[in-house]
XYZ file of C-alpha atoms in Angstrom:
384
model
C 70.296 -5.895 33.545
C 70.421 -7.792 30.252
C 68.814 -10.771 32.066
C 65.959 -8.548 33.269
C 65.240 -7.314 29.796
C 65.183 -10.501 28.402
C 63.330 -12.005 30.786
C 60.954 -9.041 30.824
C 61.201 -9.762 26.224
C 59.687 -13.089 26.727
C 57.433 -12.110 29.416
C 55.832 -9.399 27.371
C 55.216 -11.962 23.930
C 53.880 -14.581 25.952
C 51.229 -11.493 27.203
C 50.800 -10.298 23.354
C 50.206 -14.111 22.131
C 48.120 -14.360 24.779
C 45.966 -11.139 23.721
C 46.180 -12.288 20.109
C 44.764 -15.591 20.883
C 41.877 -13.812 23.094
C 41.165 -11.240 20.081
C 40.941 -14.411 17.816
C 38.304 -16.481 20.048
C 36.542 -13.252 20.317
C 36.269 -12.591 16.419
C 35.851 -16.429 16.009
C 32.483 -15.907 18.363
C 31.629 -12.588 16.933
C 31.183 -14.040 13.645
C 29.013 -17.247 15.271
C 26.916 -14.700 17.119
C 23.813 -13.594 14.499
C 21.845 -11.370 15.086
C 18.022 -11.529 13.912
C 15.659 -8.662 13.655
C 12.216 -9.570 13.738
C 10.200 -6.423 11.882
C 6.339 -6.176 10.452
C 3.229 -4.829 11.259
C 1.771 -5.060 14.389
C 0.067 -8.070 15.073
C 1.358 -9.962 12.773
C 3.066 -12.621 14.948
C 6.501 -11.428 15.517
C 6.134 -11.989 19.487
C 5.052 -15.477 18.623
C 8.382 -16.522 16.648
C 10.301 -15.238 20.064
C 8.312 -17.230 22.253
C 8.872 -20.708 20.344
C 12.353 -20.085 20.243
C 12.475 -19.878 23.927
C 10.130 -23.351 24.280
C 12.628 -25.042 21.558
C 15.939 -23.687 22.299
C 15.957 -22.220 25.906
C 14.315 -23.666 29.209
C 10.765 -22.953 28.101
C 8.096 -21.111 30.243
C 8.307 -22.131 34.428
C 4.953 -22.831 35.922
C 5.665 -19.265 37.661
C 5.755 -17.585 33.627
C 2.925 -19.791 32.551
C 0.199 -18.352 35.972
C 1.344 -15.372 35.239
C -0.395 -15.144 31.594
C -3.380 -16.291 33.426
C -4.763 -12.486 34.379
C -3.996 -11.969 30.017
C -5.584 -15.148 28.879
C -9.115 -13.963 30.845
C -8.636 -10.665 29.659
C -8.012 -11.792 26.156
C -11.404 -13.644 26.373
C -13.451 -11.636 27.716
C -12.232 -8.289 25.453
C -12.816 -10.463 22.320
C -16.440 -11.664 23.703
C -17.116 -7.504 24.385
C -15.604 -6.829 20.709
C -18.092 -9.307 19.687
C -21.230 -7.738 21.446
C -20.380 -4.431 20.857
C -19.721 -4.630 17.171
C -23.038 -6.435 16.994
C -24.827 -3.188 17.915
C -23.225 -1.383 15.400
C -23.361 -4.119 13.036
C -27.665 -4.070 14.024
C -27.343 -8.039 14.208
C -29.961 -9.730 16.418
C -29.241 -12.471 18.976
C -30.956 -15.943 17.742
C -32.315 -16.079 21.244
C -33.286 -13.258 22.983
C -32.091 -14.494 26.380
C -28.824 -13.852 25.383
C -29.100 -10.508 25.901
C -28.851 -11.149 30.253
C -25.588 -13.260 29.250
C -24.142 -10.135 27.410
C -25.207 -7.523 30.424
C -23.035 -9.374 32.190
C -19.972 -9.185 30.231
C -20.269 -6.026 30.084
C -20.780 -5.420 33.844
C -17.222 -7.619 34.337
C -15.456 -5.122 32.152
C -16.508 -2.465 33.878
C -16.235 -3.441 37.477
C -12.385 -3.725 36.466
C -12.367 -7.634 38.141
C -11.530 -9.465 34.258
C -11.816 -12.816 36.040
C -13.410 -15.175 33.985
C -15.473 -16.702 36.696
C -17.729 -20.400 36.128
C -20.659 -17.810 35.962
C -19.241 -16.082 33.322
C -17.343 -18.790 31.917
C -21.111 -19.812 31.268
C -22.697 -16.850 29.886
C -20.083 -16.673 27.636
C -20.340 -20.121 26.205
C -23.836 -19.785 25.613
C -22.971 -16.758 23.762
C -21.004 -18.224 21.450
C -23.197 -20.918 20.461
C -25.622 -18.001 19.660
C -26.017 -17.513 16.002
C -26.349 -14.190 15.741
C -23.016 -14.063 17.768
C -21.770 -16.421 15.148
C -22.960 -14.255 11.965
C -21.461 -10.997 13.749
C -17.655 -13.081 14.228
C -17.906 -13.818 10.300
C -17.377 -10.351 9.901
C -14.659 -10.034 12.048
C -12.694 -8.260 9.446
C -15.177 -5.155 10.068
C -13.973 -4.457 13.394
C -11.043 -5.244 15.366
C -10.651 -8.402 17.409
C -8.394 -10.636 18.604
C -6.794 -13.736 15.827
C -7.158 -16.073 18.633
C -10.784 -15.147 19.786
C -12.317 -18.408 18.360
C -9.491 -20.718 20.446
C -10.162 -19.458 23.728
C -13.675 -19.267 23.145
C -13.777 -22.769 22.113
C -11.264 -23.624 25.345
C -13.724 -21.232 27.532
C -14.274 -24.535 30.280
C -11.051 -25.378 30.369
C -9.944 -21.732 30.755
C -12.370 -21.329 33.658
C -11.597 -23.959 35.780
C -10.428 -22.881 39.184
C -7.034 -24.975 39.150
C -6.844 -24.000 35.725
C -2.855 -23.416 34.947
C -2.465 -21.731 31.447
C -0.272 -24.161 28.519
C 2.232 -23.325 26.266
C 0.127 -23.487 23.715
C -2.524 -20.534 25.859
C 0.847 -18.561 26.078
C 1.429 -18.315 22.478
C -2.285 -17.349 21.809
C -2.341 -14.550 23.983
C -2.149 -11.382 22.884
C 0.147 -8.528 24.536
C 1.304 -5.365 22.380
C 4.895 -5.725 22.075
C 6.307 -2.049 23.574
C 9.850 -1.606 23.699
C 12.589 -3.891 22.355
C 12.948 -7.887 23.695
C 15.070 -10.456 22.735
C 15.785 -14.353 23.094
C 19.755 -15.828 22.849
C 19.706 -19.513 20.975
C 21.740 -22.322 20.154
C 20.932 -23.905 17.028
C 23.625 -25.518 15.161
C 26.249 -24.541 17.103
C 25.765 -21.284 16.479
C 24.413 -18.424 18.928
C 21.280 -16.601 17.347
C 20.460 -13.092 18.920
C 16.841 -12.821 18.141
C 15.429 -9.561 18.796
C 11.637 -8.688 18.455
C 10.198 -4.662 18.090
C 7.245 -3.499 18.469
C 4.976 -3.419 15.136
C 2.628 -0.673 15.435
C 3.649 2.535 13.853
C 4.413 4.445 17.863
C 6.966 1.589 18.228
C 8.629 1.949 14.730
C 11.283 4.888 15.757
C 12.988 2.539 17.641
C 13.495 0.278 15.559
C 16.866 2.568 14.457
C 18.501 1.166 17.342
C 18.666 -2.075 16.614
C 20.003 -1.907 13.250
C 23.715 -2.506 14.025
C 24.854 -5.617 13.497
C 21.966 -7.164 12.054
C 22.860 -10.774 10.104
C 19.461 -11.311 8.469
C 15.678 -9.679 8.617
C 12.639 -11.545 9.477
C 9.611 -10.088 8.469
C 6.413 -10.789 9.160
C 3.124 -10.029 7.187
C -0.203 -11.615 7.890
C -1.613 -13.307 5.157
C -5.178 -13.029 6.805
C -5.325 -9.386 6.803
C -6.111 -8.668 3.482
C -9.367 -7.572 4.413
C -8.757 -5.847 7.699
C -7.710 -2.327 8.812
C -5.234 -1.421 11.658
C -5.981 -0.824 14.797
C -3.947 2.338 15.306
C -7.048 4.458 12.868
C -9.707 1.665 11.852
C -8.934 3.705 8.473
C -5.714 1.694 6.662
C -6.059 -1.817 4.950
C -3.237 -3.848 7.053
C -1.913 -6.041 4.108
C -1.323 -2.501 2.161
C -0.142 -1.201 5.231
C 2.904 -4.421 5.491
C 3.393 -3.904 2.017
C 4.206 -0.662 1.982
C 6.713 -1.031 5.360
C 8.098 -4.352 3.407
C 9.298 -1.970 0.880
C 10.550 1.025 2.724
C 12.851 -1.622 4.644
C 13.730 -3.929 1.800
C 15.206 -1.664 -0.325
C 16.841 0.699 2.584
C 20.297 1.797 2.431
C 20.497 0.188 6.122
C 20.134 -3.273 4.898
C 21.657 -3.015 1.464
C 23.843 -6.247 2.551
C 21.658 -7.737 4.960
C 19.599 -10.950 4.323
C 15.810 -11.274 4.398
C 13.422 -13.941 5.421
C 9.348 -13.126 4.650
C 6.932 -14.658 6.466
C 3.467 -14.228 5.084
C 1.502 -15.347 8.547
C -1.900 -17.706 9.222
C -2.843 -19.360 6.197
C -5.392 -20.946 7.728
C -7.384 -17.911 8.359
C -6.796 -16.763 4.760
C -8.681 -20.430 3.761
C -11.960 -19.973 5.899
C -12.293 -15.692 4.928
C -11.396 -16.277 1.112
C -14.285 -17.424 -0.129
C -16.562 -14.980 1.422
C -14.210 -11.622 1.582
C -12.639 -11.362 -2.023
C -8.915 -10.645 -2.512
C -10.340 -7.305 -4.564
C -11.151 -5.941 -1.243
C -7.173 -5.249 -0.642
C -6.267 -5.267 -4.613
C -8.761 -3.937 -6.668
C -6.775 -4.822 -9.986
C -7.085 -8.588 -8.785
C -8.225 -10.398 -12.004
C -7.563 -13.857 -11.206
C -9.815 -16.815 -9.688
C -11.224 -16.692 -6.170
C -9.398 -19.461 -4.724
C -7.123 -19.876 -1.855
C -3.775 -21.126 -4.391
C -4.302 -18.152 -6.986
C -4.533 -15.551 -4.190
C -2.123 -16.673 -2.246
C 0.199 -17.062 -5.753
C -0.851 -13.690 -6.108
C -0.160 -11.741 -2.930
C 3.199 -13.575 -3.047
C 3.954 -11.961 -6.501
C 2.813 -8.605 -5.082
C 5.629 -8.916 -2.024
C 8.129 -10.399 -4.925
C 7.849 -7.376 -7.309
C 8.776 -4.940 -4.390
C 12.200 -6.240 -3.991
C 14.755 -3.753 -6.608
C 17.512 -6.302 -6.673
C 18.009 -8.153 -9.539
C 20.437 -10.154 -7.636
C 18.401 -11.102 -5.097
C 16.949 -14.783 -5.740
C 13.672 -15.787 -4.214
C 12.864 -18.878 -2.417
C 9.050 -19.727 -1.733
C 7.520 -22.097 0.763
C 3.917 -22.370 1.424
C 3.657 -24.405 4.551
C 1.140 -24.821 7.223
C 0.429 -27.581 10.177
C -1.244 -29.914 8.180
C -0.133 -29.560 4.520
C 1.740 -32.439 3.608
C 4.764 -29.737 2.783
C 5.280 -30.016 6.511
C 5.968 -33.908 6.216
C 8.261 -32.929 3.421
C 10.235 -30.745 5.151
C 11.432 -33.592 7.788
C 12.223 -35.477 4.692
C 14.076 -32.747 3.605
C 15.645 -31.344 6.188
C 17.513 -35.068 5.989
C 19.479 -33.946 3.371
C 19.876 -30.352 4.606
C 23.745 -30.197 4.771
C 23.893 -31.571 0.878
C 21.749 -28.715 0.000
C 23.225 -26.484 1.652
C 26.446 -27.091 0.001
C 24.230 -26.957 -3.229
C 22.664 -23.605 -2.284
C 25.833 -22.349 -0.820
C 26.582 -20.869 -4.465
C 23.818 -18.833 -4.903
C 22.306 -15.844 -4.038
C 22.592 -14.721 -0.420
C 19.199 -13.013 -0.406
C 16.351 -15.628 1.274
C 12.882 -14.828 1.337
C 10.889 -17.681 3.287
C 6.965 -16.784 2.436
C 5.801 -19.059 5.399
C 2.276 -19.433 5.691
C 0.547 -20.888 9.478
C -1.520 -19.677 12.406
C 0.445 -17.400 13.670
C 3.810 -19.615 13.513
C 2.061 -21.767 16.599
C 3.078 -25.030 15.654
C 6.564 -26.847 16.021
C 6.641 -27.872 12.699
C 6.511 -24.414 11.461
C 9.363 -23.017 13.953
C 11.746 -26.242 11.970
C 11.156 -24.683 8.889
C 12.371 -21.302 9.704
C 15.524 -22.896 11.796
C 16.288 -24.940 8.321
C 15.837 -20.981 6.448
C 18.130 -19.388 9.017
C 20.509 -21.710 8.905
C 20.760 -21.553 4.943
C 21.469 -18.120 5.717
C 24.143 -18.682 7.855
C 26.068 -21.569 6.269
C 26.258 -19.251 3.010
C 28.197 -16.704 5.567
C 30.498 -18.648 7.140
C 31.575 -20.786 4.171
């Protein structure tokens, strides 16, 4: 019987090491598995960030994925050409050319027949639309009404778009707009880690959920358009967006929930900021503006604004004003050369990131490299 007990002694350890070394591998991954919670304002690009992440660092979009955006990217077009005509009634602007007015009849008649296909016919009518100056005067003031960011690509793609082998692009995919109901997420490798990001709705109907994604959350990225400064939401046509991400940036920044999580801030489409700027003043959003009407002061300024919300003294800042073709994108590949010196550099100090990233809508590659190089500061300065 001695034997037996003996036998069953060692049998037992071998089981326990073997547990031990399975509750060890499991922490081990636990702590390589972060977890990324995309918040902001609706329409502020959130969805976008998710669907790079998938091109980069997953199998992409199949043919099957990309056809089946095709119904949204001629919906997309044709509900920004309606926005268009509709707000020019309101707006009492006159077509240049008054046959214009048989194009728009018949954008109107595709909307309501329920068929959105964006047929040659109206592929056509719409094209001559757009070349239509008062159709042009009435988008310079898109910022009175609501309409779509990426309006002006599709309608400047409207041929392509309407061909009938036409198969949508990566590039259509992340130009599309769907509102994001619900919670979805994306699972990445990036440094041999495994990066859980997961994307919420931004309009205010969505926000109670966002409670239930709290746990476990590594770092915060959120996302503010810089090109809203002049717009209001969609939800009452009443609230100045930029205010509106402002105020949500603070409510969330200085929560109990994320007293020890990390935040990344991406201020969104700098691009659209440069061609509104000098015709829609910054005062429009912040009346006590004072400064010069130029795109670096503003944007110097609405970064101070999103700066002085943040209650932690010990939370350090770290700014980067990017976009596809400043040369701070080149830069960054020059950088990100020497990324693992600098992160031993940065490893030191302050855990709290803020990225202020500023791009159309986070389309380009380039972009998506710069806030892999952020995240991974982030995670280096955990794991050290």
């Amino acid at each position: 019987m001695g034997t037996c007990t003996s036998k069953d002694t060692k049998e037992q350890k071998k089981i326990n090491r073997r547990i031990e070394e399975q509750i060890k591998k499991d922490q081990s991954m636990s702590l390589r598995i972060i977890k990324l919670l995309l918040l902001g304002a609706g329409e502020s690009g959130k969805s976008t960030i998710l669907k790079q992440m998938r091109i980069l660092h997953k199998d992409g979009f199949s043919q099957h994925d990309l056809m089946s955006i095709k119904p949204v990217v001629h919906s997309n077009c044709i509900h920004s050409m309606l926005a268009i005509l509709r707000a020019m009634f309101h707006l009492q602007i006159e077509y240049s050319d008054p046959e214009r007015v048989q194009d728009s009849q018949l954008v109107f008649a595709t909307v309501h027949s329920n068929k959105e296909e964006l047929t040659e016919e109206l592929s056509a009518a719409m094209q001559r639309l757009w070349k239509d100056e008062g159709v042009q005067e009435c988008f310079r003031r898109s910022n009175e009404y609501q309409i779509d960011d990426s309006a002006k690509y599709f309608f400047n793609n409207l041929q392509r778009l309407s061909q009938a082998d036409y198969i949508p692009t990566e590039q259509d995919l992340l130009r599309t707009r769907i509102k994001t109901t619900g919670i979805t997420e994306v699972l990445f490798e990036l440094k041999g880690l495994t990066f859980r990001l997961v994307d919420v709705g931004g309009q205010r109907s969505e926000r109670k959920k966002w409670i239930h994604c709290f746990e476990g959350v590594s770092s915060i990225l959120f996302i503010s358009s810089l090109s809203e400064y002049d717009q209001t939401l969609r939800e009452d046509n009443c609230t100045n967006r930029m205010q509106e991400s402002l105020k949500l940036f603070d409510s969330i920044c200085n929560s109990p929930w994320f007293s020890d999580v990390h935040f990344i801030l991406f201020l969104n489409k700098k691009d659209l900021f440069a061609e509104k700027i000098h015709r829609s003043p910054l005062t429009v959003c912040f009346p006590e503006y004072k400064g010069q009407q130029n795109q670096t002061e503003c944007i110097n300024y609405i970064q101070w604004k999103f700066e002085q919300l943040n209650r932690s003294s010990q939370r350090e800042i770290y700014a980067h004003h990017t976009c596809a073709t400043d040369t701070q994108q080149v830069q960054f590949f020059i950088f990100s050369k020497y990324q693992l010196q600098i992160l031993k550099t940065e490893a030191t100090r302050p855990l709290m990131i803020y990225l202020l990233m500023f791009n159309r809508q986070i389309h380009t590659r380039q972009s998506i490299r710069l806030l892999e190089f952020s995240v991974t500061c982030l995670v280096f300065k955990l794991l050290v």
